[in-house]
């Protein structure tokens, strides 16, 4: 009976903590901004931060679920129908799942950084596959974007660019990795103070 009560309390705490992190993630996604040195459609935001913290605190599945709910909420209010949120979800899910899984193997501060860094790099590389085979084809078929228009957005920043693939490698990969590493850096500062609260150990 005691074990059941303890398990029930843990589940309630996990659901409540994940709910709060999801709400924060939704708000943070509204605070996106552009960076002049990359194409305008690449937006920087910190909405993956609560998802990463959730993955560290409750496991990789929590990070993926937080990312999913955040993007489902943004579908009706986004400018790209479901395509933009789908891209954000796939990359965030990759990031938090990889980082959360590696951190779960050894829950130390050092491994948290390693896990986050590996997750960020994996997300950056995964962005090429996701965009080339899923997201950009959806832009062309669902939203009616001509391929040369997407290439044109890259060429605004780098006129010498000749293909979308080059744009993905030159811009999307480093941008996505840096975005992930920025989230990791902040998580390293705030996860330890938040951890007792998320696990119900605060006094």
Short mmCIF file of C-alpha atoms in Angstrom, two decimals:
data_model
loop_
_atom_site.label_atom_id
_atom_site.label_comp_id
_atom_site.label_asym_id
_atom_site.label_seq_id
_atom_site.Cartn_x
_atom_site.Cartn_y
_atom_site.Cartn_z
CA UNK A 1 0.00 0.00 0.00
CA UNK A 2 2.81 2.38 0.88
CA UNK A 3 4.54 1.65 -2.41
CA UNK A 4 1.32 2.29 -4.31
CA UNK A 5 0.79 5.61 -2.54
CA UNK A 6 4.38 6.61 -3.21
CA UNK A 7 4.06 5.67 -6.88
CA UNK A 8 0.80 7.61 -7.12
CA UNK A 9 2.42 10.72 -5.63
CA UNK A 10 5.32 10.44 -8.08
CA UNK A 11 2.92 10.17 -11.03
CA UNK A 12 0.90 13.17 -9.87
CA UNK A 13 4.09 15.16 -9.37
CA UNK A 14 5.35 14.19 -12.82
CA UNK A 15 2.08 15.15 -14.49
CA UNK A 16 1.92 18.47 -12.62
CA UNK A 17 5.57 19.28 -13.34
CA UNK A 18 5.22 18.35 -17.00
CA UNK A 19 2.10 20.49 -17.26
CA UNK A 20 3.89 23.54 -15.88
CA UNK A 21 6.87 22.98 -18.17
CA UNK A 22 4.54 22.62 -21.15
CA UNK A 23 2.81 25.91 -20.33
CA UNK A 24 6.16 27.70 -20.07
CA UNK A 25 7.26 26.13 -23.36
CA UNK A 26 4.11 27.36 -25.12
CA UNK A 27 4.72 30.91 -23.90
CA UNK A 28 8.41 30.86 -24.85
CA UNK A 29 7.56 29.85 -28.41
CA UNK A 30 5.71 33.13 -28.84
CA UNK A 31 8.96 34.97 -28.06
CA UNK A 32 10.80 33.84 -31.19
CA UNK A 33 13.05 36.23 -33.06
CA UNK A 34 15.10 36.37 -36.24
CA UNK A 35 18.88 36.61 -36.55
CA UNK A 36 20.19 38.74 -39.45
CA UNK A 37 22.97 36.35 -40.52
CA UNK A 38 20.58 33.47 -41.30
CA UNK A 39 17.48 33.23 -43.54
CA UNK A 40 14.42 34.91 -42.05
CA UNK A 41 12.41 31.70 -41.69
CA UNK A 42 14.92 30.32 -39.18
CA UNK A 43 13.57 31.61 -35.88
CA UNK A 44 15.43 31.52 -32.58
CA UNK A 45 13.51 30.78 -29.39
CA UNK A 46 14.00 29.00 -26.10
CA UNK A 47 10.83 26.90 -26.11
CA UNK A 48 12.88 23.68 -26.11
CA UNK A 49 14.31 24.59 -22.69
CA UNK A 50 11.33 23.36 -20.62
CA UNK A 51 11.18 20.22 -22.77
CA UNK A 52 14.85 19.49 -22.12
CA UNK A 53 14.39 20.08 -18.39
CA UNK A 54 11.40 17.74 -18.49
CA UNK A 55 13.50 15.10 -20.26
CA UNK A 56 16.19 15.39 -17.59
CA UNK A 57 13.71 15.33 -14.71
CA UNK A 58 11.18 12.76 -15.90
CA UNK A 59 12.79 10.92 -18.80
CA UNK A 60 12.99 11.31 -22.59
CA UNK A 61 9.29 10.55 -23.13
CA UNK A 62 8.35 13.60 -21.05
CA UNK A 63 10.50 15.84 -23.25
CA UNK A 64 8.86 14.47 -26.38
CA UNK A 65 5.34 14.89 -24.96
CA UNK A 66 6.03 18.48 -23.88
CA UNK A 67 7.33 19.24 -27.39
CA UNK A 68 4.26 17.61 -28.95
CA UNK A 69 1.69 19.52 -26.89
CA UNK A 70 3.53 22.80 -27.40
CA UNK A 71 3.39 22.44 -31.16
CA UNK A 72 -0.19 21.15 -31.31
CA UNK A 73 -1.25 24.33 -29.48
CA UNK A 74 0.58 26.45 -32.05
CA UNK A 75 -0.94 24.81 -35.15
CA UNK A 76 -4.09 26.99 -35.35
CA UNK A 77 -2.21 30.22 -34.71
CA UNK A 78 0.89 29.65 -36.84
CA UNK A 79 1.46 31.12 -40.29
CA UNK A 80 2.44 27.80 -41.89
CA UNK A 81 -0.52 25.58 -40.96
CA UNK A 82 0.80 22.35 -39.43
CA UNK A 83 4.08 22.34 -41.37
CA UNK A 84 6.10 24.65 -39.14
CA UNK A 85 4.92 23.02 -35.89
CA UNK A 86 5.64 19.58 -37.38
CA UNK A 87 9.21 20.62 -38.13
CA UNK A 88 9.64 22.07 -34.67
CA UNK A 89 8.23 18.94 -33.05
CA UNK A 90 10.38 16.48 -34.99
CA UNK A 91 13.58 18.37 -34.19
CA UNK A 92 12.67 19.03 -30.55
CA UNK A 93 11.65 15.39 -30.09
CA UNK A 94 15.00 14.27 -31.48
CA UNK A 95 16.85 16.71 -29.21
CA UNK A 96 15.04 15.86 -25.99
CA UNK A 97 14.81 12.11 -26.62
CA UNK A 98 18.54 11.75 -27.28
CA UNK A 99 19.57 14.06 -24.43
CA UNK A 100 17.08 12.55 -21.99
CA UNK A 101 18.12 8.99 -22.79
CA UNK A 102 21.85 9.66 -22.40
CA UNK A 103 21.31 11.61 -19.17
CA UNK A 104 19.21 8.77 -17.73
CA UNK A 105 22.22 6.43 -18.06
CA UNK A 106 24.26 8.55 -15.65
CA UNK A 107 22.58 11.40 -13.81
CA UNK A 108 25.49 13.75 -13.18
CA UNK A 109 26.04 17.38 -14.08
CA UNK A 110 28.83 16.48 -16.46
CA UNK A 111 26.76 13.88 -18.24
CA UNK A 112 23.85 16.33 -18.48
CA UNK A 113 26.09 18.63 -20.51
CA UNK A 114 27.37 15.77 -22.66
CA UNK A 115 23.83 14.50 -23.20
CA UNK A 116 22.57 17.95 -24.16
CA UNK A 117 25.50 18.58 -26.51
CA UNK A 118 25.04 15.23 -28.26
CA UNK A 119 21.32 15.93 -28.50
CA UNK A 120 21.99 19.35 -30.05
CA UNK A 121 24.42 17.97 -32.64
CA UNK A 122 22.06 15.10 -33.47
CA UNK A 123 19.20 17.57 -33.89
CA UNK A 124 21.33 19.71 -36.21
CA UNK A 125 22.20 16.77 -38.45
CA UNK A 126 18.63 15.48 -38.30
CA UNK A 127 17.38 18.87 -39.51
CA UNK A 128 18.79 18.14 -42.98
CA UNK A 129 16.85 14.88 -43.27
CA UNK A 130 13.64 16.27 -41.80
CA UNK A 131 13.58 19.40 -43.94
CA UNK A 132 14.75 17.84 -47.20
CA UNK A 133 12.48 14.78 -47.14
CA UNK A 134 9.47 15.94 -45.11
CA UNK A 135 9.11 19.66 -44.38
CA UNK A 136 10.17 21.31 -47.65
CA UNK A 137 8.11 18.86 -49.77
CA UNK A 138 5.12 19.79 -47.59
CA UNK A 139 5.81 23.47 -48.21
CA UNK A 140 5.77 22.75 -51.95
CA UNK A 141 2.72 20.44 -52.02
CA UNK A 142 0.50 21.68 -49.17
CA UNK A 143 1.32 25.39 -48.96
CA UNK A 144 2.12 25.86 -52.64
CA UNK A 145 5.61 27.28 -52.16
CA UNK A 146 7.71 26.95 -55.34
CA UNK A 147 11.12 25.41 -54.70
CA UNK A 148 12.90 28.44 -56.13
CA UNK A 149 11.12 30.62 -53.55
CA UNK A 150 12.62 28.59 -50.71
CA UNK A 151 16.02 28.78 -52.39
CA UNK A 152 15.48 32.52 -52.75
CA UNK A 153 15.14 32.91 -48.99
CA UNK A 154 18.58 31.37 -48.60
CA UNK A 155 19.99 33.52 -51.42
CA UNK A 156 18.94 36.70 -49.63
CA UNK A 157 21.70 35.95 -47.14
CA UNK A 158 24.08 34.13 -49.51
CA UNK A 159 23.47 35.06 -53.18
CA UNK A 160 26.00 32.52 -54.43
CA UNK A 161 23.97 29.59 -53.08
CA UNK A 162 22.88 27.19 -55.84
CA UNK A 163 20.69 24.59 -54.10
CA UNK A 164 18.38 24.08 -51.15
CA UNK A 165 20.60 21.23 -49.99
CA UNK A 166 23.54 23.62 -49.69
CA UNK A 167 21.33 26.00 -47.73
CA UNK A 168 20.37 23.25 -45.31
CA UNK A 169 23.99 22.33 -44.70
CA UNK A 170 25.36 25.86 -44.52
CA UNK A 171 22.56 27.47 -42.49
CA UNK A 172 20.15 24.99 -40.89
CA UNK A 173 22.71 22.62 -39.41
CA UNK A 174 24.86 25.18 -37.54
CA UNK A 175 21.84 27.29 -36.60
CA UNK A 176 20.03 24.30 -35.11
CA UNK A 177 23.12 23.11 -33.24
CA UNK A 178 23.80 26.57 -31.79
CA UNK A 179 20.15 26.91 -30.79
CA UNK A 180 20.32 23.56 -29.03
CA UNK A 181 23.60 24.39 -27.29
CA UNK A 182 22.14 27.69 -26.05
CA UNK A 183 19.26 25.76 -24.49
CA UNK A 184 21.73 23.30 -22.94
CA UNK A 185 23.80 26.15 -21.48
CA UNK A 186 20.77 27.70 -19.79
CA UNK A 187 19.55 24.33 -18.56
CA UNK A 188 22.91 23.78 -16.86
CA UNK A 189 22.33 26.96 -14.87
CA UNK A 190 18.75 26.36 -13.81
CA UNK A 191 18.17 22.60 -13.69
CA UNK A 192 19.91 21.97 -10.38
CA UNK A 193 17.88 24.64 -8.49
CA UNK A 194 14.67 23.41 -10.16
CA UNK A 195 15.31 19.70 -9.69
CA UNK A 196 14.17 19.48 -6.03
CA UNK A 197 10.96 21.31 -6.91
CA UNK A 198 10.27 19.09 -9.93
CA UNK A 199 10.88 15.99 -7.83
CA UNK A 200 8.92 17.24 -4.81
CA UNK A 201 11.93 17.43 -2.52
CA UNK A 202 11.85 21.16 -1.81
CA UNK A 203 11.50 22.17 1.80
#
